[in-house]
PDB file of C-alpha atoms in Angstrom:
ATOM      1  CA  UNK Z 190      90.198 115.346 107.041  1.00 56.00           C
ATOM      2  CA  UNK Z 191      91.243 118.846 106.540  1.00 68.00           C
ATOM      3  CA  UNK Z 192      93.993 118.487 103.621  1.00 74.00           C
ATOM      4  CA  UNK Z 193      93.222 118.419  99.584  1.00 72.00           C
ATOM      5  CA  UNK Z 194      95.723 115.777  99.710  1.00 72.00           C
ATOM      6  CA  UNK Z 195      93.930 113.456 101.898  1.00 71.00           C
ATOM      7  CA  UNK Z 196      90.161 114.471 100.263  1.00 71.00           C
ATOM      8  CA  UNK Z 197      91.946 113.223  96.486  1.00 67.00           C
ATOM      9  CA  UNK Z 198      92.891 110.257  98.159  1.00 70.00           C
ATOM     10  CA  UNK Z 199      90.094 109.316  99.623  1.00 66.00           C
ATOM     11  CA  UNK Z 200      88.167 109.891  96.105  1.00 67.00           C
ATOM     12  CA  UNK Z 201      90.843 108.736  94.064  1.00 67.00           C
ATOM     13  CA  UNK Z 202      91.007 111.700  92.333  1.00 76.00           C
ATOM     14  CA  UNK Z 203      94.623 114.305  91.537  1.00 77.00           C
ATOM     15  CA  UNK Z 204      95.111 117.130  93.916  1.00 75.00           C
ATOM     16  CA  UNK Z 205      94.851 119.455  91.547  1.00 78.00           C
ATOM     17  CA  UNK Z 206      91.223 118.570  90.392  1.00 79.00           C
ATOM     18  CA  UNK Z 207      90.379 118.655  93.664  1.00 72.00           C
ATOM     19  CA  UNK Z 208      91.413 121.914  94.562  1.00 77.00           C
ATOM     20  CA  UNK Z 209      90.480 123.131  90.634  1.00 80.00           C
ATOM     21  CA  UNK Z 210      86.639 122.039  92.453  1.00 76.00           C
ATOM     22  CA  UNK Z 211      86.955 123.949  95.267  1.00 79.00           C
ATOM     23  CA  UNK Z 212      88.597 127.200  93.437  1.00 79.00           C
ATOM     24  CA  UNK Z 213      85.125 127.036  90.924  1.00 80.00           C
ATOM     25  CA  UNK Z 214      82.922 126.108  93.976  1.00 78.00           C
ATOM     26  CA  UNK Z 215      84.640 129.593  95.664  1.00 77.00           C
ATOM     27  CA  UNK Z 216      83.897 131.259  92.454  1.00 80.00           C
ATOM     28  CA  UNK Z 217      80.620 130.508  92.107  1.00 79.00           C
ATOM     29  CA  UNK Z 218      79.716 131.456  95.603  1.00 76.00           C
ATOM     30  CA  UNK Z 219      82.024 134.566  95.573  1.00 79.00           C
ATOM     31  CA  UNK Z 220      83.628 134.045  99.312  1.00 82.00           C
ATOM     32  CA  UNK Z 221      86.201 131.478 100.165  1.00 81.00           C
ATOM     33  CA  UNK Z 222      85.222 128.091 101.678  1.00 77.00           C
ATOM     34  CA  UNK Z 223      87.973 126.986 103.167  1.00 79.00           C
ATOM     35  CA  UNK Z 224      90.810 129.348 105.394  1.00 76.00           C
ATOM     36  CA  UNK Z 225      94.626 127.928 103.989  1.00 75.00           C
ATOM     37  CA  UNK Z 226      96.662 127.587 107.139  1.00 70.00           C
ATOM     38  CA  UNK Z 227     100.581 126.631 105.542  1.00 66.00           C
ATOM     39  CA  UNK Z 228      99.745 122.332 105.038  1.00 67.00           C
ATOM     40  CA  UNK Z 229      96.355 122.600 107.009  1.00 72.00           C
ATOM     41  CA  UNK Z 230      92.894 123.869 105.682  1.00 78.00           C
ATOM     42  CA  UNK Z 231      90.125 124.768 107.949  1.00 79.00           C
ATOM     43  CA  UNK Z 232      86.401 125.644 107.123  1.00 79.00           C
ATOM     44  CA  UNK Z 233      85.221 129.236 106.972  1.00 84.00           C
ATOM     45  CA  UNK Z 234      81.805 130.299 109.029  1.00 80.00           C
ATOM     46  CA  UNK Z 235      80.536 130.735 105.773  1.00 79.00           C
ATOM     47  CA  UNK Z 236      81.831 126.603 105.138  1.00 73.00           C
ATOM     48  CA  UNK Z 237      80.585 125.751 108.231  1.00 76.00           C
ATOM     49  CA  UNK Z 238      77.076 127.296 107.501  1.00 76.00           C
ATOM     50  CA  UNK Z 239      76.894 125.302 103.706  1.00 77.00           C
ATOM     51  CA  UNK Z 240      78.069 122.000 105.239  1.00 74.00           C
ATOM     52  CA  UNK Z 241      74.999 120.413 106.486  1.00 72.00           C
ATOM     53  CA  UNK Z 242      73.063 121.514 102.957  1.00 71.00           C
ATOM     54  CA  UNK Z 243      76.295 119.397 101.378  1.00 72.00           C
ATOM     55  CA  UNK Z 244      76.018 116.570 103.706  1.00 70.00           C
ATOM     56  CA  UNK Z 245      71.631 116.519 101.951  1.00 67.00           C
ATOM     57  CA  UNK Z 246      72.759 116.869  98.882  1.00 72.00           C
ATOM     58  CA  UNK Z 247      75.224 114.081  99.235  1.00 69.00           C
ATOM     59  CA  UNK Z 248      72.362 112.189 100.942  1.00 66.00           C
ATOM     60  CA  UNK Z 249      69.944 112.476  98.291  1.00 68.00           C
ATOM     61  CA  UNK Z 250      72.654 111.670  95.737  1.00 68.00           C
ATOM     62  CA  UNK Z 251      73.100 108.115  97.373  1.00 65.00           C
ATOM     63  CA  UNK Z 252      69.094 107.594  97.284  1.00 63.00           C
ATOM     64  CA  UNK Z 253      69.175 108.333  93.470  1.00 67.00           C
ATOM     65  CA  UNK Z 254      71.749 105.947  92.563  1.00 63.00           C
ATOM     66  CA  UNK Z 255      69.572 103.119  94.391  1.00 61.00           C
ATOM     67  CA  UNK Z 256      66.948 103.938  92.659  1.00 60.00           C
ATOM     68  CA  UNK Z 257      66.220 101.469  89.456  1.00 53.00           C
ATOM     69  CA  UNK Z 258      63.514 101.636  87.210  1.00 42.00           C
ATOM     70  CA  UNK Z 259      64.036  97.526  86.170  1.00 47.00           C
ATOM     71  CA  UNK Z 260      64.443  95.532  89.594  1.00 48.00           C
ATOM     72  CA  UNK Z 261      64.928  95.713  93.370  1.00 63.00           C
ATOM     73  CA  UNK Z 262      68.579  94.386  93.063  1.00 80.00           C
ATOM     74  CA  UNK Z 263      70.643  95.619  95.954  1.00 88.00           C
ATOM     75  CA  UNK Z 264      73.438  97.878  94.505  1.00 87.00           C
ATOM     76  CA  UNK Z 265      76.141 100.896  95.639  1.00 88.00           C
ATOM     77  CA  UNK Z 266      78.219 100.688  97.668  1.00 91.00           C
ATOM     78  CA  UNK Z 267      79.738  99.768 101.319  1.00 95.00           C
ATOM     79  CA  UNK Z 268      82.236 102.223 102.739  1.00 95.00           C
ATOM     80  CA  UNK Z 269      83.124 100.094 106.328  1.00 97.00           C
ATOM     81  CA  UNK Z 270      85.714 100.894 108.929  1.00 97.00           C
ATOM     82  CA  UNK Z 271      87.109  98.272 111.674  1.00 97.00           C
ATOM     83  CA  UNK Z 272      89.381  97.740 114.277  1.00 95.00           C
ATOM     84  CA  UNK Z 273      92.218  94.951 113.199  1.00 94.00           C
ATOM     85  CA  UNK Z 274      90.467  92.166 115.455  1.00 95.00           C
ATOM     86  CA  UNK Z 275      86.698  92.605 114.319  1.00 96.00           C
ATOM     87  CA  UNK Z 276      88.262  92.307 111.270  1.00 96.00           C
ATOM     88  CA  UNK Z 277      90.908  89.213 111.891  1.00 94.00           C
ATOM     89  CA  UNK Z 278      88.045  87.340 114.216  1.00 95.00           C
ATOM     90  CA  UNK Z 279      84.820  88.191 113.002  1.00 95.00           C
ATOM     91  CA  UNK Z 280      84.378  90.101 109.767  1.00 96.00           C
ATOM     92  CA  UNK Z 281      85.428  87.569 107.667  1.00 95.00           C
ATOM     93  CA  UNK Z 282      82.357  85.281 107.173  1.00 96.00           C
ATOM     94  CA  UNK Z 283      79.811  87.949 107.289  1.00 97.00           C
ATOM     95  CA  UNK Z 284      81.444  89.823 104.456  1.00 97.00           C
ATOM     96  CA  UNK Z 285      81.673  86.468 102.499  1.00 96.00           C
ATOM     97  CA  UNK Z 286      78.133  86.349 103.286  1.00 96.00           C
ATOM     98  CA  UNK Z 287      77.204  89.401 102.347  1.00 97.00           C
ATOM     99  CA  UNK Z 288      79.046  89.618  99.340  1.00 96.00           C
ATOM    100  CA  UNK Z 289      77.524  86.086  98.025  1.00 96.00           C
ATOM    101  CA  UNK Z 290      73.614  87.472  98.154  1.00 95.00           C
ATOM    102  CA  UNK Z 291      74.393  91.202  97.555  1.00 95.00           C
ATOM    103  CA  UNK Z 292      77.289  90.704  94.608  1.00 95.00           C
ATOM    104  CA  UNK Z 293      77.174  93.981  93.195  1.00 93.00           C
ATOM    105  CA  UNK Z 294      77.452  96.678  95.990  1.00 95.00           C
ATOM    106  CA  UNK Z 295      81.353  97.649  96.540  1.00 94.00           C
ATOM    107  CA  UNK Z 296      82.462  97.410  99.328  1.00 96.00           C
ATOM    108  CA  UNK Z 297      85.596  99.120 100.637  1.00 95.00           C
ATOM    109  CA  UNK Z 298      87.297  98.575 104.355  1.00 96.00           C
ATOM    110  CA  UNK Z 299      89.525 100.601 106.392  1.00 95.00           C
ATOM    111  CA  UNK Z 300      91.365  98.956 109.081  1.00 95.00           C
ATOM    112  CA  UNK Z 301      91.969 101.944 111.970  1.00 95.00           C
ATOM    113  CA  UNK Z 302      91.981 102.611 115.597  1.00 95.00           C
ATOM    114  CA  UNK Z 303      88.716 102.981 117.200  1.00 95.00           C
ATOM    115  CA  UNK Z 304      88.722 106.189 118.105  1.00 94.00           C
ATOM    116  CA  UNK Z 305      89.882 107.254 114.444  1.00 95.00           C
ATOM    117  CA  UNK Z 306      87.285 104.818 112.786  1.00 96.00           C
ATOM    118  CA  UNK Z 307      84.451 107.439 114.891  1.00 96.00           C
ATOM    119  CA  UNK Z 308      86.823 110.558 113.418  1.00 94.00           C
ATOM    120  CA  UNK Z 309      85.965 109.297 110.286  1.00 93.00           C
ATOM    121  CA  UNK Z 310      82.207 108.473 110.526  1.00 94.00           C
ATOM    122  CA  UNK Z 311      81.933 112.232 111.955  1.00 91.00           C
ATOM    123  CA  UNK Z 312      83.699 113.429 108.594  1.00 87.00           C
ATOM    124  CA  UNK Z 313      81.997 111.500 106.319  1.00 88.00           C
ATOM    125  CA  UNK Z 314      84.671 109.109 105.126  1.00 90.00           C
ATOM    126  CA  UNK Z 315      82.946 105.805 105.992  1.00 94.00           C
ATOM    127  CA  UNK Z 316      79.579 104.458 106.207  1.00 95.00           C
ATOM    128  CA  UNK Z 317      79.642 102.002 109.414  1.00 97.00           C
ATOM    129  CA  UNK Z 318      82.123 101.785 111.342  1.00 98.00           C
ATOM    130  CA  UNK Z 319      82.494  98.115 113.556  1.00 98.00           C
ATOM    131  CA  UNK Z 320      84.760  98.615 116.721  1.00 97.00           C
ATOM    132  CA  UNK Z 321      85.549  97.122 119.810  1.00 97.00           C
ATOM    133  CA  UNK Z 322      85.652  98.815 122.991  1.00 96.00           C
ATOM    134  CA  UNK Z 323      84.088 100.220 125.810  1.00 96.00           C
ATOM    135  CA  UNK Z 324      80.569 101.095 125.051  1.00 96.00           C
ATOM    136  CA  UNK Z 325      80.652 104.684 122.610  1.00 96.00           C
ATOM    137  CA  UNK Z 326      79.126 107.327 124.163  1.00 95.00           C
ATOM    138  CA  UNK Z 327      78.446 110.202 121.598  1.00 96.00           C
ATOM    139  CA  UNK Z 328      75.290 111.880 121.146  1.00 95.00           C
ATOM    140  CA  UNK Z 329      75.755 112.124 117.260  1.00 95.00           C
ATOM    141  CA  UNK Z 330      76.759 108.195 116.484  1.00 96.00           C
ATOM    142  CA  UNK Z 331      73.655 105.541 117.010  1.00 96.00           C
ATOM    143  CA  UNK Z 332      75.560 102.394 118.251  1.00 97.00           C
ATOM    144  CA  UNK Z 333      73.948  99.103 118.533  1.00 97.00           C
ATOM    145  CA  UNK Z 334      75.898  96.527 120.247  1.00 97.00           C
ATOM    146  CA  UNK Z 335      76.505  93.511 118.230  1.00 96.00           C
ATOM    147  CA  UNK Z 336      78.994  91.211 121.272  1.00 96.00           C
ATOM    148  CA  UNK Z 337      80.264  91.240 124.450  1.00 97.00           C
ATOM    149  CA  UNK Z 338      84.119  90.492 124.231  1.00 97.00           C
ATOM    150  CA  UNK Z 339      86.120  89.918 127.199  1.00 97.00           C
ATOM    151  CA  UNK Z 340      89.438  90.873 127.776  1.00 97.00           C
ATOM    152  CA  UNK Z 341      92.414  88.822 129.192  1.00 97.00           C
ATOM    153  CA  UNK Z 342      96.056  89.838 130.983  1.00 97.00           C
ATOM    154  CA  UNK Z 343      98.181  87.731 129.253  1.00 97.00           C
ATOM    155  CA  UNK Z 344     102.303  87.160 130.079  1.00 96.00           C
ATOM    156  CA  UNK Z 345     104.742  84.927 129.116  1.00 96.00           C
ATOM    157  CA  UNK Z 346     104.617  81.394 130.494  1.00 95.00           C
ATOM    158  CA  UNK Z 347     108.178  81.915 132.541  1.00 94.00           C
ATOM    159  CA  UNK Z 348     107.567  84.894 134.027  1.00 93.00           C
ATOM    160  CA  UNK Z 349     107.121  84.414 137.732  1.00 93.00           C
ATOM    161  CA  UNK Z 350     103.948  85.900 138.669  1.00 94.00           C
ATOM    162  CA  UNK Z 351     100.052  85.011 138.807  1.00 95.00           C
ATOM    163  CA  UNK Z 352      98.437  88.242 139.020  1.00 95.00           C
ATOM    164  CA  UNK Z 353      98.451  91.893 137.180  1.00 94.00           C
ATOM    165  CA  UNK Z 354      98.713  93.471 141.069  1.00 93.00           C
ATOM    166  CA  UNK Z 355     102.376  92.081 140.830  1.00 94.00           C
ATOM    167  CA  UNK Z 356     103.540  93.004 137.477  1.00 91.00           C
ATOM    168  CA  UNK Z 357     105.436  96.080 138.610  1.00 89.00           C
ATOM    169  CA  UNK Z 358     108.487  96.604 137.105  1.00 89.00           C
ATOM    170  CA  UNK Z 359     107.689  94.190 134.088  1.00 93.00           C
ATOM    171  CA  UNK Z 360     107.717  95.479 130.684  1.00 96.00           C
ATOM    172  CA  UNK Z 361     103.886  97.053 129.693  1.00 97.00           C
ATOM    173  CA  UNK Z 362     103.387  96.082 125.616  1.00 97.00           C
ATOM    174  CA  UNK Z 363     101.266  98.661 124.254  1.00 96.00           C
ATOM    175  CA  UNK Z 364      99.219  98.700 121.307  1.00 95.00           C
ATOM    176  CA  UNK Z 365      99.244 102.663 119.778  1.00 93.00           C
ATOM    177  CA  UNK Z 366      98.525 106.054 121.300  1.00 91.00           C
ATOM    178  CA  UNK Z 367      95.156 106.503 119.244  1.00 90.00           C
ATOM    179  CA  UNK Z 368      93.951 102.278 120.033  1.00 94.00           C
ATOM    180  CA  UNK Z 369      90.654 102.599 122.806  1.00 95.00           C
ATOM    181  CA  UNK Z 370      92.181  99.685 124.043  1.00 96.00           C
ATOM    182  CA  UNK Z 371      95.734 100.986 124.581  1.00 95.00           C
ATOM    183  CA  UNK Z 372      93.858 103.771 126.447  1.00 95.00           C
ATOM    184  CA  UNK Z 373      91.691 101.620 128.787  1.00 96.00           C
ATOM    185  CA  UNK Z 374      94.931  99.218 129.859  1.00 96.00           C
ATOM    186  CA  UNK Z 375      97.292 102.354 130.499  1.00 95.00           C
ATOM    187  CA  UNK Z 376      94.563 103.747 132.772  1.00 95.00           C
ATOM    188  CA  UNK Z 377      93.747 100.420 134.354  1.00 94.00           C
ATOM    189  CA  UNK Z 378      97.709 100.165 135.456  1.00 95.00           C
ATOM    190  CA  UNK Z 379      97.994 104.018 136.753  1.00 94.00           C
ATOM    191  CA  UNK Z 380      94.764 102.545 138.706  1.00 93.00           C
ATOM    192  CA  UNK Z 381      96.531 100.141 140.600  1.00 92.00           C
ATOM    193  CA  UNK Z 382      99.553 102.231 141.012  1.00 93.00           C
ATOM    194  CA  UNK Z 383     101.603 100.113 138.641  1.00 93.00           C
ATOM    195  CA  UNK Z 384     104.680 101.342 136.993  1.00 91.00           C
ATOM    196  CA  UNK Z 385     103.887 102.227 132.900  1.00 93.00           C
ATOM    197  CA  UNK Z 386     107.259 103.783 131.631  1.00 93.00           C
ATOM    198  CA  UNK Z 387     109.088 100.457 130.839  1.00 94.00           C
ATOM    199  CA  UNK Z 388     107.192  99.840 128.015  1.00 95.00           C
ATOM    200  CA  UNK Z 389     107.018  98.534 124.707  1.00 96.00           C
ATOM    201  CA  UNK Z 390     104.746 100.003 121.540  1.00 96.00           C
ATOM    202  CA  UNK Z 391     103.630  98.460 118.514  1.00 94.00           C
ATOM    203  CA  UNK Z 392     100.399  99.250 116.135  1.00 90.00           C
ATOM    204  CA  UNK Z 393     100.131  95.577 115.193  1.00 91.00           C
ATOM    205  CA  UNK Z 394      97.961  92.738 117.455  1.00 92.00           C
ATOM    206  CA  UNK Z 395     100.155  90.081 116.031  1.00 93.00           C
ATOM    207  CA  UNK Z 396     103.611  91.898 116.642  1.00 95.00           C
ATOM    208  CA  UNK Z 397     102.107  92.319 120.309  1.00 96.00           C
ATOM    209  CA  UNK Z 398     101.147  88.698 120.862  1.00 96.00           C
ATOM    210  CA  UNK Z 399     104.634  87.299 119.500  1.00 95.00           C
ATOM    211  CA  UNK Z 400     106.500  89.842 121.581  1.00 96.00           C
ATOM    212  CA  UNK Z 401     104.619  88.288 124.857  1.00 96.00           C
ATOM    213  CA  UNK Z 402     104.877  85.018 123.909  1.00 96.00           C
ATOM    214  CA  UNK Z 403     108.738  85.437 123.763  1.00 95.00           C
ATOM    215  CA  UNK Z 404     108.856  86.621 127.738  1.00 94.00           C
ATOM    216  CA  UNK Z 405     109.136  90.419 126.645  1.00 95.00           C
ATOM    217  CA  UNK Z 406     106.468  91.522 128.813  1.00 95.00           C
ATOM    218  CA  UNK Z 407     102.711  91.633 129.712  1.00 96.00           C
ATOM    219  CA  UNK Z 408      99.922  92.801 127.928  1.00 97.00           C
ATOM    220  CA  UNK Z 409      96.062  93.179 127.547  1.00 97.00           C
ATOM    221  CA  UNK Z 410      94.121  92.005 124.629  1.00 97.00           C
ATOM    222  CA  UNK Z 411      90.432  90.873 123.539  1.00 97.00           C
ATOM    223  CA  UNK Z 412      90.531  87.275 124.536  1.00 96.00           C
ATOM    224  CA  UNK Z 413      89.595  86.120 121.036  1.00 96.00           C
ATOM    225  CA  UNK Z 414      92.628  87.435 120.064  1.00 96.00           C
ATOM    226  CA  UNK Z 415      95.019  85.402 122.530  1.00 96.00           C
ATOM    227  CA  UNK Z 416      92.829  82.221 122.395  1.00 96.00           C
ATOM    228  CA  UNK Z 417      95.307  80.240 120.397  1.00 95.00           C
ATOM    229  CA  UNK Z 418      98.084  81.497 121.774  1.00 96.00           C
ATOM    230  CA  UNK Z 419      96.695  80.035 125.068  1.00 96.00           C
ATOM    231  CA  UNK Z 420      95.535  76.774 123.691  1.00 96.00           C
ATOM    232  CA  UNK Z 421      98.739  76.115 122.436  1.00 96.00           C
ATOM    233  CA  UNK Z 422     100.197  77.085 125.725  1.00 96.00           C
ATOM    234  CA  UNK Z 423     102.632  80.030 124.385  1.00 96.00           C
ATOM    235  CA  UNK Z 424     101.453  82.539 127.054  1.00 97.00           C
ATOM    236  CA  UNK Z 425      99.481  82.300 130.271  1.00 97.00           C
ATOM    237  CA  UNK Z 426      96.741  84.570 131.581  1.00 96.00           C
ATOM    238  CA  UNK Z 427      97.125  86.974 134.794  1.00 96.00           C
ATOM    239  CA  UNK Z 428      94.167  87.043 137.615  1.00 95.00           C
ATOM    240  CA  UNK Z 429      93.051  90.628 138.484  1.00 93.00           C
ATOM    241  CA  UNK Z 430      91.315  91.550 141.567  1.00 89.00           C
ATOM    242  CA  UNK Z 431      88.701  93.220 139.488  1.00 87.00           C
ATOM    243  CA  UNK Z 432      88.282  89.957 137.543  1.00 87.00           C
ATOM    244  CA  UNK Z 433      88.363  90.150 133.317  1.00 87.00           C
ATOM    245  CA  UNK Z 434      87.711  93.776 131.782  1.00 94.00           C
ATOM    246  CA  UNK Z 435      84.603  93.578 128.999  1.00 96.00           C
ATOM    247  CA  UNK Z 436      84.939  95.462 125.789  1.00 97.00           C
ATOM    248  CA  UNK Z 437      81.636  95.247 123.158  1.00 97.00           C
ATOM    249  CA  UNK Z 438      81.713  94.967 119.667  1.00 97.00           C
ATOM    250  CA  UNK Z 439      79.484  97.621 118.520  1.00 98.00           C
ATOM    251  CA  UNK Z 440      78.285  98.867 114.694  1.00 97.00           C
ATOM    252  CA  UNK Z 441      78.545 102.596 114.655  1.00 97.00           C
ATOM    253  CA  UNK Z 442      77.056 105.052 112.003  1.00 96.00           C
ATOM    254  CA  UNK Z 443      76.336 108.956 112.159  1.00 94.00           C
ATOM    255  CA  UNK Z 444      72.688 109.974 113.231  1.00 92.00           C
ATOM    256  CA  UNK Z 445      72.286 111.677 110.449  1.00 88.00           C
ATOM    257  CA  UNK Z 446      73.269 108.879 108.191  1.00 87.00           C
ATOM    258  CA  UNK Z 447      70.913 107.658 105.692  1.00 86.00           C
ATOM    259  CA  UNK Z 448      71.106 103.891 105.478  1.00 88.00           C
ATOM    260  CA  UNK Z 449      70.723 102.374 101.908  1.00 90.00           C
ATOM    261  CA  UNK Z 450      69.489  99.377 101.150  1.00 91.00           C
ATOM    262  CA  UNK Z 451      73.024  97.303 100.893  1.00 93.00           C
ATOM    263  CA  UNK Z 452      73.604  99.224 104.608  1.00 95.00           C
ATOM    264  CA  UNK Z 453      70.749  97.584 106.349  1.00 94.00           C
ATOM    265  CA  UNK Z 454      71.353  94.604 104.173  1.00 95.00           C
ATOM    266  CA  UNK Z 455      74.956  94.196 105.895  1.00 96.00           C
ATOM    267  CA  UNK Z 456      73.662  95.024 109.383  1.00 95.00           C
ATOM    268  CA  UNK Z 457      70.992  92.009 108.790  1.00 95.00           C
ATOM    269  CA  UNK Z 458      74.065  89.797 108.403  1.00 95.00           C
ATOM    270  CA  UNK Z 459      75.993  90.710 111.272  1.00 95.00           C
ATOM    271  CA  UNK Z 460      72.764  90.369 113.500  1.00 94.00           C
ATOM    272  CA  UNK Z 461      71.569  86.914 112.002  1.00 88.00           C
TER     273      UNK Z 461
END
């Protein structure tokens, strides 16, 4: 995260009671925890060294406040982080699920980039983390694949061509910089030697679909995501020699993390 501003955010607390913590936190352990770098903060060694006995504490903390002396009700709560269409196409029912058998754990969701949804695992800032892309690779996140989504070259139904091997020179629509999927379909292109610097950029799946729909250019997007759009015959799909690209939808949490009841709770209803 590194910024108080961010860390009172996140917690919903001021900025200055979050750095008042810190400054009686540095008392008490007479040497500083964190180096101030102008608008950026960074850990000292000595930081580094008392983060992992934070991250038990903080552990152990969440296993008290399960712990009830009257009943086995499933309580706490549910920090999640997904990618816009896990969210838009799949989320939906399962949280309704969820939240009709489990009513009082609180959940919170953060809609990100897939890459930044694993930032934030790594940090701390979310529990599980449900993103779409090619399968994660990272020796400190346990991923279990929950789909296989394919992914589909879609254009506008005017422009003149059949196949992504002749889209050079159209227009490239982009999702953002940080998007795992914006990644894979810039690399694909520079691949086959097509052209990416007439291009187009936006951060939101619908803003991409409508901008394709209205002959702007071509892009590449889970298929669930353009499947009305081609049922109601606003855009067409493009053949690739390689055939259709696979992405997975995947639940992603820190090795380290202990899951609470309401966590494996929630992964039981995405897996039913």
């Amino acid at each position: 995260m590194k910024s108080f501003t961010k860390a009172a955010q996140a917690l919903q607390y001021s900025q200055a009671t979050i750095t008042s913590h810190i400054q009686q936190l540095e008392a008490e352990m007479k040497t500083p925890l964190f180096d101030r770098l102008g608008k950026k903060i960074e850990l000292t060694n000595f930081g580094r060294e008392l983060y992992p006995y934070v991250e038990e504490l903080l552990t152990a903390y969440e296993k008290i406040q399960t712990i009830t002396s009257e009943d086995h009700r499933i309580k706490g709560d549910l920090r999640l982080g997904a990618s816009e269409t896990m969210t838009v196409y799949k989320l939906g029912p399962i949280l309704s699920e969820y939240k009709r058998r489990y009513p009082e754990v609180n959940i919170s969701l953060i809609n990100d980039d897939c890459i930044n949804l694993r930032g934030r695992l790594h940090a701390g800032e979310i529990d599980l983390a449900i993103v779409l892309e090619p399968k994660v690779e990272d020796p400190n996140l346990t991923v279990e694949v929950y789909s296989e989504e394919p992914l589909v070259f879609i254009a506008g139904t005017d422009l003149p061509i059949s196949s992504v091997e002749q889209a050079g020179g159209e227009c490239m629509i982009f999702s953002g910089k940080e998007c795992s999927l914006r990644r894979f379909f810039e690399a694909y292109l520079v691949g086959k030697g097509i052209d990416t610097s007439n291009k187009l950029e936006f951060t939101s799946m619908e803003a991409i679909k409508q901008c394709v729909a209205n002959g702007l250019g071509i892009s590449l997007l889970p298929s669930i995501s353009a499947e009305a759009l081609l049922r109601e015959h606003k855009v067409k799909t493009l053949s690739s020699a390689e055939g259709d690209p696979l992405f997975y939808a995947q639940v992603v949490y820190h090795k380290n993390k202990w899951l609470s009841p309401a966590h494996r709770k929630f992964m039981e209803c995405m897996f039913e």
